[in-house]
Amino acid sequence: MYEDLRIICWPDPRLKKKSKPIDVFDEALQALARRMFVLVRDAKGVGLAAPQVGMNIRMFVMNPTGQDGDDRVYVNPVLSDPVGEEESEEGCLSFPGIHVNVVRNKAIHMSAQDLDGQTIEQTETGYIARIWQHEYDHLNGALLTDRMGPAARMTHRKLLKEMEEHYAAQHPPLPMMKRLAAR
Ligand SMILES: [Zn+2]
């Protein structure tokens, strides 16, 4: 049912929306998670949040090791008890070709639900804690562009401009807006 879903790229406005909590744990949610795992694997990524496929709901999937059996799904995640900070490079499937150094908490706790609505309580450090924080950002509409300092913006300005142009070319303004713009 979700075969048509694709990973969307910045500056698609759906990436900037705050996503809504999930209260129905049904077959459709499972199908969405399955589709997201297919997309994240095809793109050779480690994590993917629902808004990145245009669905503004609070779920993300990840597989930090790339191994079968390590697929993890988090619904309605809440992060708490952050400890320490460290800087490391991050990429994002919605920003192909862009890598940015981002400061994240070293360790963090997550309360969430699984696809059956069962409670998950976990604490992680390092790489996994970083993926959590990156994907959690997506659910609140926060993106790598929001984490970039002026230097990173400068470094990536050409690529970002190209992405804006690409998006504009694929999403021409509606006729009504054209008319308003011409007045
Ligand atoms: Zn991302």
mmCIF file with all atom_site columns, C-alpha atoms and ligand atoms in Angstrom:
data_model
loop_
_atom_site.group_PDB
_atom_site.id
_atom_site.type_symbol
_atom_site.label_atom_id
_atom_site.label_alt_id
_atom_site.label_comp_id
_atom_site.label_asym_id
_atom_site.label_entity_id
_atom_site.label_seq_id
_atom_site.pdbx_PDB_ins_code
_atom_site.Cartn_x
_atom_site.Cartn_y
_atom_site.Cartn_z
_atom_site.occupancy
_atom_site.B_iso_or_equiv
_atom_site.pdbx_formal_charge
_atom_site.auth_seq_id
_atom_site.auth_comp_id
_atom_site.auth_asym_id
_atom_site.auth_atom_id
_atom_site.pdbx_PDB_model_num
ATOM   1   C  CA . MET A 1 1   ? 0.000  0.000  0.000   1.00 0.00 ? 1   MET A CA 1
ATOM   2   C  CA . TYR A 1 2   ? 2.981  2.322  0.354   1.00 0.00 ? 2   TYR A CA 1
ATOM   3   C  CA . GLU A 1 3   ? 4.925  1.239  -2.746  1.00 0.00 ? 3   GLU A CA 1
ATOM   4   C  CA . ASP A 1 4   ? 4.766  4.771  -4.185  1.00 0.00 ? 4   ASP A CA 1
ATOM   5   C  CA . LEU A 1 5   ? 6.432  6.380  -1.179  1.00 0.00 ? 5   LEU A CA 1
ATOM   6   C  CA . ARG A 1 6   ? 9.856  7.865  -1.873  1.00 0.00 ? 6   ARG A CA 1
ATOM   7   C  CA . ILE A 1 7   ? 12.377 9.699  0.276   1.00 0.00 ? 7   ILE A CA 1
ATOM   8   C  CA . ILE A 1 8   ? 11.762 13.424 -0.055  1.00 0.00 ? 8   ILE A CA 1
ATOM   9   C  CA . CYS A 1 9   ? 14.532 15.983 -0.016  1.00 0.00 ? 9   CYS A CA 1
ATOM   10  C  CA . TRP A 1 10  ? 15.026 19.435 1.389   1.00 0.00 ? 10  TRP A CA 1
ATOM   11  C  CA . PRO A 1 11  ? 13.478 22.005 0.897   1.00 0.00 ? 11  PRO A CA 1
ATOM   12  C  CA . ASP A 1 12  ? 10.217 20.033 0.702   1.00 0.00 ? 12  ASP A CA 1
ATOM   13  C  CA . PRO A 1 13  ? 8.016  21.806 3.291   1.00 0.00 ? 13  PRO A CA 1
ATOM   14  C  CA . ARG A 1 14  ? 6.812  18.491 4.754   1.00 0.00 ? 14  ARG A CA 1
ATOM   15  C  CA . LEU A 1 15  ? 10.274 18.095 6.279   1.00 0.00 ? 15  LEU A CA 1
ATOM   16  C  CA . LYS A 1 16  ? 9.769  21.279 8.295   1.00 0.00 ? 16  LYS A CA 1
ATOM   17  C  CA . LYS A 1 17  ? 6.443  20.309 9.892   1.00 0.00 ? 17  LYS A CA 1
ATOM   18  C  CA . LYS A 1 18  ? 6.085  19.071 13.436  1.00 0.00 ? 18  LYS A CA 1
ATOM   19  C  CA . SER A 1 19  ? 4.743  15.517 13.175  1.00 0.00 ? 19  SER A CA 1
ATOM   20  C  CA . LYS A 1 20  ? 1.663  14.241 14.995  1.00 0.00 ? 20  LYS A CA 1
ATOM   21  C  CA . PRO A 1 21  ? 1.550  11.474 17.619  1.00 0.00 ? 21  PRO A CA 1
ATOM   22  C  CA . ILE A 1 22  ? 0.422  8.028  16.502  1.00 0.00 ? 22  ILE A CA 1
ATOM   23  C  CA . ASP A 1 23  ? -2.544 6.476  18.323  1.00 0.00 ? 23  ASP A CA 1
ATOM   24  C  CA . VAL A 1 24  ? -3.533 3.675  15.952  1.00 0.00 ? 24  VAL A CA 1
ATOM   25  C  CA . PHE A 1 25  ? -1.217 0.661  15.830  1.00 0.00 ? 25  PHE A CA 1
ATOM   26  C  CA . ASP A 1 26  ? -2.590 -1.214 12.847  1.00 0.00 ? 26  ASP A CA 1
ATOM   27  C  CA . GLU A 1 27  ? -1.596 -3.135 9.745   1.00 0.00 ? 27  GLU A CA 1
ATOM   28  C  CA . ALA A 1 28  ? -1.098 0.124  7.845   1.00 0.00 ? 28  ALA A CA 1
ATOM   29  C  CA . LEU A 1 29  ? 1.498  1.323  10.356  1.00 0.00 ? 29  LEU A CA 1
ATOM   30  C  CA . GLN A 1 30  ? 3.384  -1.959 10.002  1.00 0.00 ? 30  GLN A CA 1
ATOM   31  C  CA . ALA A 1 31  ? 3.241  -1.673 6.216   1.00 0.00 ? 31  ALA A CA 1
ATOM   32  C  CA . LEU A 1 32  ? 4.618  1.858  6.422   1.00 0.00 ? 32  LEU A CA 1
ATOM   33  C  CA . ALA A 1 33  ? 7.512  0.711  8.615   1.00 0.00 ? 33  ALA A CA 1
ATOM   34  C  CA . ARG A 1 34  ? 8.277  -2.140 6.191   1.00 0.00 ? 34  ARG A CA 1
ATOM   35  C  CA . ARG A 1 35  ? 8.318  0.296  3.269   1.00 0.00 ? 35  ARG A CA 1
ATOM   36  C  CA . MET A 1 36  ? 10.604 2.670  5.187   1.00 0.00 ? 36  MET A CA 1
ATOM   37  C  CA . PHE A 1 37  ? 13.085 -0.151 5.825   1.00 0.00 ? 37  PHE A CA 1
ATOM   38  C  CA . VAL A 1 38  ? 13.151 -0.933 2.090   1.00 0.00 ? 38  VAL A CA 1
ATOM   39  C  CA . LEU A 1 39  ? 13.835 2.727  1.287   1.00 0.00 ? 39  LEU A CA 1
ATOM   40  C  CA . VAL A 1 40  ? 16.525 3.203  3.943   1.00 0.00 ? 40  VAL A CA 1
ATOM   41  C  CA . ARG A 1 41  ? 18.320 0.023  2.805   1.00 0.00 ? 41  ARG A CA 1
ATOM   42  C  CA . ASP A 1 42  ? 18.156 0.999  -0.866  1.00 0.00 ? 42  ASP A CA 1
ATOM   43  C  CA . ALA A 1 43  ? 19.628 4.377  0.033   1.00 0.00 ? 43  ALA A CA 1
ATOM   44  C  CA . LYS A 1 44  ? 22.325 2.742  2.201   1.00 0.00 ? 44  LYS A CA 1
ATOM   45  C  CA . GLY A 1 45  ? 21.247 4.799  5.192   1.00 0.00 ? 45  GLY A CA 1
ATOM   46  C  CA . VAL A 1 46  ? 21.006 3.853  8.851   1.00 0.00 ? 46  VAL A CA 1
ATOM   47  C  CA . GLY A 1 47  ? 17.792 5.647  9.811   1.00 0.00 ? 47  GLY A CA 1
ATOM   48  C  CA . LEU A 1 48  ? 14.680 7.189  8.312   1.00 0.00 ? 48  LEU A CA 1
ATOM   49  C  CA . ALA A 1 49  ? 11.911 9.220  9.907   1.00 0.00 ? 49  ALA A CA 1
ATOM   50  C  CA . ALA A 1 50  ? 8.305  9.163  8.638   1.00 0.00 ? 50  ALA A CA 1
ATOM   51  C  CA . PRO A 1 51  ? 8.318  12.840 7.551   1.00 0.00 ? 51  PRO A CA 1
ATOM   52  C  CA . GLN A 1 52  ? 11.145 11.924 5.162   1.00 0.00 ? 52  GLN A CA 1
ATOM   53  C  CA . VAL A 1 53  ? 8.622  9.896  3.173   1.00 0.00 ? 53  VAL A CA 1
ATOM   54  C  CA . GLY A 1 54  ? 6.075  12.692 3.419   1.00 0.00 ? 54  GLY A CA 1
ATOM   55  C  CA . MET A 1 55  ? 4.158  11.227 6.385   1.00 0.00 ? 55  MET A CA 1
ATOM   56  C  CA . ASN A 1 56  ? 3.985  13.722 9.247   1.00 0.00 ? 56  ASN A CA 1
ATOM   57  C  CA . ILE A 1 57  ? 3.603  11.181 12.036  1.00 0.00 ? 57  ILE A CA 1
ATOM   58  C  CA . ARG A 1 58  ? 5.925  10.404 14.951  1.00 0.00 ? 58  ARG A CA 1
ATOM   59  C  CA . MET A 1 59  ? 7.766  7.254  13.908  1.00 0.00 ? 59  MET A CA 1
ATOM   60  C  CA . PHE A 1 60  ? 11.258 6.430  12.742  1.00 0.00 ? 60  PHE A CA 1
ATOM   61  C  CA . VAL A 1 61  ? 13.067 3.281  11.730  1.00 0.00 ? 61  VAL A CA 1
ATOM   62  C  CA . MET A 1 62  ? 16.756 2.457  11.994  1.00 0.00 ? 62  MET A CA 1
ATOM   63  C  CA . ASN A 1 63  ? 19.243 -0.327 11.559  1.00 0.00 ? 63  ASN A CA 1
ATOM   64  C  CA . PRO A 1 64  ? 22.559 0.817  13.042  1.00 0.00 ? 64  PRO A CA 1
ATOM   65  C  CA . THR A 1 65  ? 24.573 -2.277 12.049  1.00 0.00 ? 65  THR A CA 1
ATOM   66  C  CA . GLY A 1 66  ? 23.019 -3.060 8.663   1.00 0.00 ? 66  GLY A CA 1
ATOM   67  C  CA . GLN A 1 67  ? 22.508 -6.646 9.812   1.00 0.00 ? 67  GLN A CA 1
ATOM   68  C  CA . ASP A 1 68  ? 19.348 -8.697 9.409   1.00 0.00 ? 68  ASP A CA 1
ATOM   69  C  CA . GLY A 1 69  ? 17.480 -8.808 12.670  1.00 0.00 ? 69  GLY A CA 1
ATOM   70  C  CA . ASP A 1 70  ? 18.699 -5.387 13.813  1.00 0.00 ? 70  ASP A CA 1
ATOM   71  C  CA . ASP A 1 71  ? 15.735 -3.449 12.426  1.00 0.00 ? 71  ASP A CA 1
ATOM   72  C  CA . ARG A 1 72  ? 14.373 -1.099 15.105  1.00 0.00 ? 72  ARG A CA 1
ATOM   73  C  CA . VAL A 1 73  ? 11.142 0.911  14.997  1.00 0.00 ? 73  VAL A CA 1
ATOM   74  C  CA . TYR A 1 74  ? 10.293 3.704  17.433  1.00 0.00 ? 74  TYR A CA 1
ATOM   75  C  CA . VAL A 1 75  ? 6.817  5.212  17.653  1.00 0.00 ? 75  VAL A CA 1
ATOM   76  C  CA . ASN A 1 76  ? 6.073  8.401  19.639  1.00 0.00 ? 76  ASN A CA 1
ATOM   77  C  CA . PRO A 1 77  ? 9.646  8.639  20.972  1.00 0.00 ? 77  PRO A CA 1
ATOM   78  C  CA . VAL A 1 78  ? 10.468 10.977 23.847  1.00 0.00 ? 78  VAL A CA 1
ATOM   79  C  CA . LEU A 1 79  ? 14.114 11.680 24.672  1.00 0.00 ? 79  LEU A CA 1
ATOM   80  C  CA . SER A 1 80  ? 15.195 12.524 28.207  1.00 0.00 ? 80  SER A CA 1
ATOM   81  C  CA . ASP A 1 81  ? 18.133 12.520 30.640  1.00 0.00 ? 81  ASP A CA 1
ATOM   82  C  CA . PRO A 1 82  ? 20.806 13.735 28.214  1.00 0.00 ? 82  PRO A CA 1
ATOM   83  C  CA . VAL A 1 83  ? 24.413 13.274 29.357  1.00 0.00 ? 83  VAL A CA 1
ATOM   84  C  CA . GLY A 1 84  ? 27.495 14.983 27.922  1.00 0.00 ? 84  GLY A CA 1
ATOM   85  C  CA . GLU A 1 85  ? 28.144 16.337 24.455  1.00 0.00 ? 85  GLU A CA 1
ATOM   86  C  CA . GLU A 1 86  ? 30.248 15.294 21.504  1.00 0.00 ? 86  GLU A CA 1
ATOM   87  C  CA . GLU A 1 87  ? 30.661 16.452 17.937  1.00 0.00 ? 87  GLU A CA 1
ATOM   88  C  CA . SER A 1 88  ? 30.623 14.091 14.980  1.00 0.00 ? 88  SER A CA 1
ATOM   89  C  CA . GLU A 1 89  ? 29.795 14.096 11.290  1.00 0.00 ? 89  GLU A CA 1
ATOM   90  C  CA . GLU A 1 90  ? 26.237 13.387 10.154  1.00 0.00 ? 90  GLU A CA 1
ATOM   91  C  CA . GLY A 1 91  ? 24.570 12.907 6.820   1.00 0.00 ? 91  GLY A CA 1
ATOM   92  C  CA . CYS A 1 92  ? 20.873 12.765 6.006   1.00 0.00 ? 92  CYS A CA 1
ATOM   93  C  CA . LEU A 1 93  ? 19.003 10.970 3.238   1.00 0.00 ? 93  LEU A CA 1
ATOM   94  C  CA . SER A 1 94  ? 17.033 14.179 2.652   1.00 0.00 ? 94  SER A CA 1
ATOM   95  C  CA . PHE A 1 95  ? 20.319 16.049 2.000   1.00 0.00 ? 95  PHE A CA 1
ATOM   96  C  CA . PRO A 1 96  ? 22.227 13.779 -0.401  1.00 0.00 ? 96  PRO A CA 1
ATOM   97  C  CA . GLY A 1 97  ? 25.916 14.629 -0.556  1.00 0.00 ? 97  GLY A CA 1
ATOM   98  C  CA . ILE A 1 98  ? 25.935 16.869 2.519   1.00 0.00 ? 98  ILE A CA 1
ATOM   99  C  CA . HIS A 1 99  ? 27.815 16.024 5.703   1.00 0.00 ? 99  HIS A CA 1
ATOM   100 C  CA . VAL A 1 100 ? 27.884 18.313 8.707   1.00 0.00 ? 100 VAL A CA 1
ATOM   101 C  CA . ASN A 1 101 ? 29.545 18.182 12.111  1.00 0.00 ? 101 ASN A CA 1
ATOM   102 C  CA . VAL A 1 102 ? 26.792 18.213 14.714  1.00 0.00 ? 102 VAL A CA 1
ATOM   103 C  CA . VAL A 1 103 ? 27.051 18.361 18.492  1.00 0.00 ? 103 VAL A CA 1
ATOM   104 C  CA . ARG A 1 104 ? 24.802 15.774 20.168  1.00 0.00 ? 104 ARG A CA 1
ATOM   105 C  CA . ASN A 1 105 ? 24.432 14.385 23.652  1.00 0.00 ? 105 ASN A CA 1
ATOM   106 C  CA . LYS A 1 106 ? 26.726 11.445 24.327  1.00 0.00 ? 106 LYS A CA 1
ATOM   107 C  CA . ALA A 1 107 ? 24.092 9.413  26.125  1.00 0.00 ? 107 ALA A CA 1
ATOM   108 C  CA . ILE A 1 108 ? 20.335 9.725  26.237  1.00 0.00 ? 108 ILE A CA 1
ATOM   109 C  CA . HIS A 1 109 ? 17.254 7.850  27.379  1.00 0.00 ? 109 HIS A CA 1
ATOM   110 C  CA . MET A 1 110 ? 14.309 7.115  25.128  1.00 0.00 ? 110 MET A CA 1
ATOM   111 C  CA . SER A 1 111 ? 10.752 6.203  26.005  1.00 0.00 ? 111 SER A CA 1
ATOM   112 C  CA . ALA A 1 112 ? 8.787  5.082  22.957  1.00 0.00 ? 112 ALA A CA 1
ATOM   113 C  CA . GLN A 1 113 ? 6.369  2.482  21.677  1.00 0.00 ? 113 GLN A CA 1
ATOM   114 C  CA . ASP A 1 114 ? 6.858  -0.384 19.252  1.00 0.00 ? 114 ASP A CA 1
ATOM   115 C  CA . LEU A 1 115 ? 4.570  -1.242 16.328  1.00 0.00 ? 115 LEU A CA 1
ATOM   116 C  CA . ASP A 1 116 ? 2.187  -3.033 18.703  1.00 0.00 ? 116 ASP A CA 1
ATOM   117 C  CA . GLY A 1 117 ? 1.982  -0.039 21.031  1.00 0.00 ? 117 GLY A CA 1
ATOM   118 C  CA . GLN A 1 118 ? 4.131  -1.731 23.676  1.00 0.00 ? 118 GLN A CA 1
ATOM   119 C  CA . THR A 1 119 ? 6.360  0.538  25.757  1.00 0.00 ? 119 THR A CA 1
ATOM   120 C  CA . ILE A 1 120 ? 10.082 0.722  25.031  1.00 0.00 ? 120 ILE A CA 1
ATOM   121 C  CA . GLU A 1 121 ? 12.504 2.169  27.597  1.00 0.00 ? 121 GLU A CA 1
ATOM   122 C  CA . GLN A 1 122 ? 16.142 2.286  26.502  1.00 0.00 ? 122 GLN A CA 1
ATOM   123 C  CA . THR A 1 123 ? 19.321 4.220  27.211  1.00 0.00 ? 123 THR A CA 1
ATOM   124 C  CA . GLU A 1 124 ? 22.030 4.405  24.563  1.00 0.00 ? 124 GLU A CA 1
ATOM   125 C  CA . THR A 1 125 ? 25.364 6.105  24.010  1.00 0.00 ? 125 THR A CA 1
ATOM   126 C  CA . GLY A 1 126 ? 27.489 7.184  21.057  1.00 0.00 ? 126 GLY A CA 1
ATOM   127 C  CA . TYR A 1 127 ? 26.416 6.245  17.549  1.00 0.00 ? 127 TYR A CA 1
ATOM   128 C  CA . ILE A 1 128 ? 22.955 4.911  18.406  1.00 0.00 ? 128 ILE A CA 1
ATOM   129 C  CA . ALA A 1 129 ? 22.214 7.857  20.713  1.00 0.00 ? 129 ALA A CA 1
ATOM   130 C  CA . ARG A 1 130 ? 23.256 10.134 17.836  1.00 0.00 ? 130 ARG A CA 1
ATOM   131 C  CA . ILE A 1 131 ? 20.913 8.426  15.349  1.00 0.00 ? 131 ILE A CA 1
ATOM   132 C  CA . TRP A 1 132 ? 18.059 8.766  17.867  1.00 0.00 ? 132 TRP A CA 1
ATOM   133 C  CA . GLN A 1 133 ? 18.701 12.476 18.233  1.00 0.00 ? 133 GLN A CA 1
ATOM   134 C  CA . HIS A 1 134 ? 18.947 12.990 14.461  1.00 0.00 ? 134 HIS A CA 1
ATOM   135 C  CA . GLU A 1 135 ? 15.689 11.124 13.749  1.00 0.00 ? 135 GLU A CA 1
ATOM   136 C  CA . TYR A 1 136 ? 13.914 12.745 16.691  1.00 0.00 ? 136 TYR A CA 1
ATOM   137 C  CA . ASP A 1 137 ? 14.836 16.123 15.202  1.00 0.00 ? 137 ASP A CA 1
ATOM   138 C  CA . HIS A 1 138 ? 12.996 15.110 12.022  1.00 0.00 ? 138 HIS A CA 1
ATOM   139 C  CA . LEU A 1 139 ? 9.774  14.549 13.991  1.00 0.00 ? 139 LEU A CA 1
ATOM   140 C  CA . ASN A 1 140 ? 9.983  18.156 15.162  1.00 0.00 ? 140 ASN A CA 1
ATOM   141 C  CA . GLY A 1 141 ? 10.850 19.557 11.743  1.00 0.00 ? 141 GLY A CA 1
ATOM   142 C  CA . ALA A 1 142 ? 14.488 20.214 12.676  1.00 0.00 ? 142 ALA A CA 1
ATOM   143 C  CA . LEU A 1 143 ? 16.979 19.470 9.906   1.00 0.00 ? 143 LEU A CA 1
ATOM   144 C  CA . LEU A 1 144 ? 20.710 19.504 9.210   1.00 0.00 ? 144 LEU A CA 1
ATOM   145 C  CA . THR A 1 145 ? 20.267 23.051 7.885   1.00 0.00 ? 145 THR A CA 1
ATOM   146 C  CA . ASP A 1 146 ? 19.131 24.047 11.392  1.00 0.00 ? 146 ASP A CA 1
ATOM   147 C  CA . ARG A 1 147 ? 22.240 22.446 12.889  1.00 0.00 ? 147 ARG A CA 1
ATOM   148 C  CA . MET A 1 148 ? 24.700 24.090 10.494  1.00 0.00 ? 148 MET A CA 1
ATOM   149 C  CA . GLY A 1 149 ? 26.904 26.916 11.629  1.00 0.00 ? 149 GLY A CA 1
ATOM   150 C  CA . PRO A 1 150 ? 27.791 29.778 9.279   1.00 0.00 ? 150 PRO A CA 1
ATOM   151 C  CA . ALA A 1 151 ? 30.939 27.974 8.079   1.00 0.00 ? 151 ALA A CA 1
ATOM   152 C  CA . ALA A 1 152 ? 29.030 24.806 7.130   1.00 0.00 ? 152 ALA A CA 1
ATOM   153 C  CA . ARG A 1 153 ? 26.390 26.889 5.374   1.00 0.00 ? 153 ARG A CA 1
ATOM   154 C  CA . MET A 1 154 ? 29.132 28.534 3.362   1.00 0.00 ? 154 MET A CA 1
ATOM   155 C  CA . THR A 1 155 ? 30.722 25.196 2.514   1.00 0.00 ? 155 THR A CA 1
ATOM   156 C  CA . HIS A 1 156 ? 27.439 23.736 1.312   1.00 0.00 ? 156 HIS A CA 1
ATOM   157 C  CA . ARG A 1 157 ? 25.833 26.816 -0.211  1.00 0.00 ? 157 ARG A CA 1
ATOM   158 C  CA . LYS A 1 158 ? 26.241 25.610 -3.813  1.00 0.00 ? 158 LYS A CA 1
ATOM   159 C  CA . LEU A 1 159 ? 24.694 22.196 -3.146  1.00 0.00 ? 159 LEU A CA 1
ATOM   160 C  CA . LEU A 1 160 ? 21.860 23.740 -1.126  1.00 0.00 ? 160 LEU A CA 1
ATOM   161 C  CA . LYS A 1 161 ? 21.152 26.207 -3.926  1.00 0.00 ? 161 LYS A CA 1
ATOM   162 C  CA . GLU A 1 162 ? 21.065 23.334 -6.434  1.00 0.00 ? 162 GLU A CA 1
ATOM   163 C  CA . MET A 1 163 ? 18.643 21.446 -4.212  1.00 0.00 ? 163 MET A CA 1
ATOM   164 C  CA . GLU A 1 164 ? 16.386 24.504 -3.995  1.00 0.00 ? 164 GLU A CA 1
ATOM   165 C  CA . GLU A 1 165 ? 16.434 24.889 -7.765  1.00 0.00 ? 165 GLU A CA 1
ATOM   166 C  CA . HIS A 1 166 ? 15.754 21.196 -8.266  1.00 0.00 ? 166 HIS A CA 1
ATOM   167 C  CA . TYR A 1 167 ? 12.776 21.356 -5.906  1.00 0.00 ? 167 TYR A CA 1
ATOM   168 C  CA . ALA A 1 168 ? 11.417 24.514 -7.560  1.00 0.00 ? 168 ALA A CA 1
ATOM   169 C  CA . ALA A 1 169 ? 11.697 22.906 -11.001 1.00 0.00 ? 169 ALA A CA 1
ATOM   170 C  CA . GLN A 1 170 ? 9.754  19.864 -9.834  1.00 0.00 ? 170 GLN A CA 1
ATOM   171 C  CA . HIS A 1 171 ? 7.126  21.896 -7.990  1.00 0.00 ? 171 HIS A CA 1
ATOM   172 C  CA . PRO A 1 172 ? 6.093  24.804 -10.206 1.00 0.00 ? 172 PRO A CA 1
ATOM   173 C  CA . PRO A 1 173 ? 3.794  27.285 -8.459  1.00 0.00 ? 173 PRO A CA 1
ATOM   174 C  CA . LEU A 1 174 ? 0.046  26.740 -8.786  1.00 0.00 ? 174 LEU A CA 1
ATOM   175 C  CA . PRO A 1 175 ? -1.649 28.815 -11.511 1.00 0.00 ? 175 PRO A CA 1
ATOM   176 C  CA . MET A 1 176 ? -3.458 30.893 -8.858  1.00 0.00 ? 176 MET A CA 1
ATOM   177 C  CA . MET A 1 177 ? -0.178 31.765 -7.171  1.00 0.00 ? 177 MET A CA 1
ATOM   178 C  CA . LYS A 1 178 ? 1.342  32.650 -10.532 1.00 0.00 ? 178 LYS A CA 1
ATOM   179 C  CA . ARG A 1 179 ? -1.521 35.086 -11.132 1.00 0.00 ? 179 ARG A CA 1
ATOM   180 C  CA . LEU A 1 180 ? -1.117 36.631 -7.693  1.00 0.00 ? 180 LEU A CA 1
ATOM   181 C  CA . ALA A 1 181 ? 2.622  36.902 -8.174  1.00 0.00 ? 181 ALA A CA 1
ATOM   182 C  CA . ALA A 1 182 ? 2.112  38.674 -11.507 1.00 0.00 ? 182 ALA A CA 1
ATOM   183 C  CA . ARG A 1 183 ? -0.064 41.434 -10.041 1.00 0.00 ? 183 ARG A CA 1
HETATM 184 ZN ZN . ZN  B 2 .   ? 17.918 12.860 8.392   1.00 0.00 ? 1   ZN  B ZN 1
#
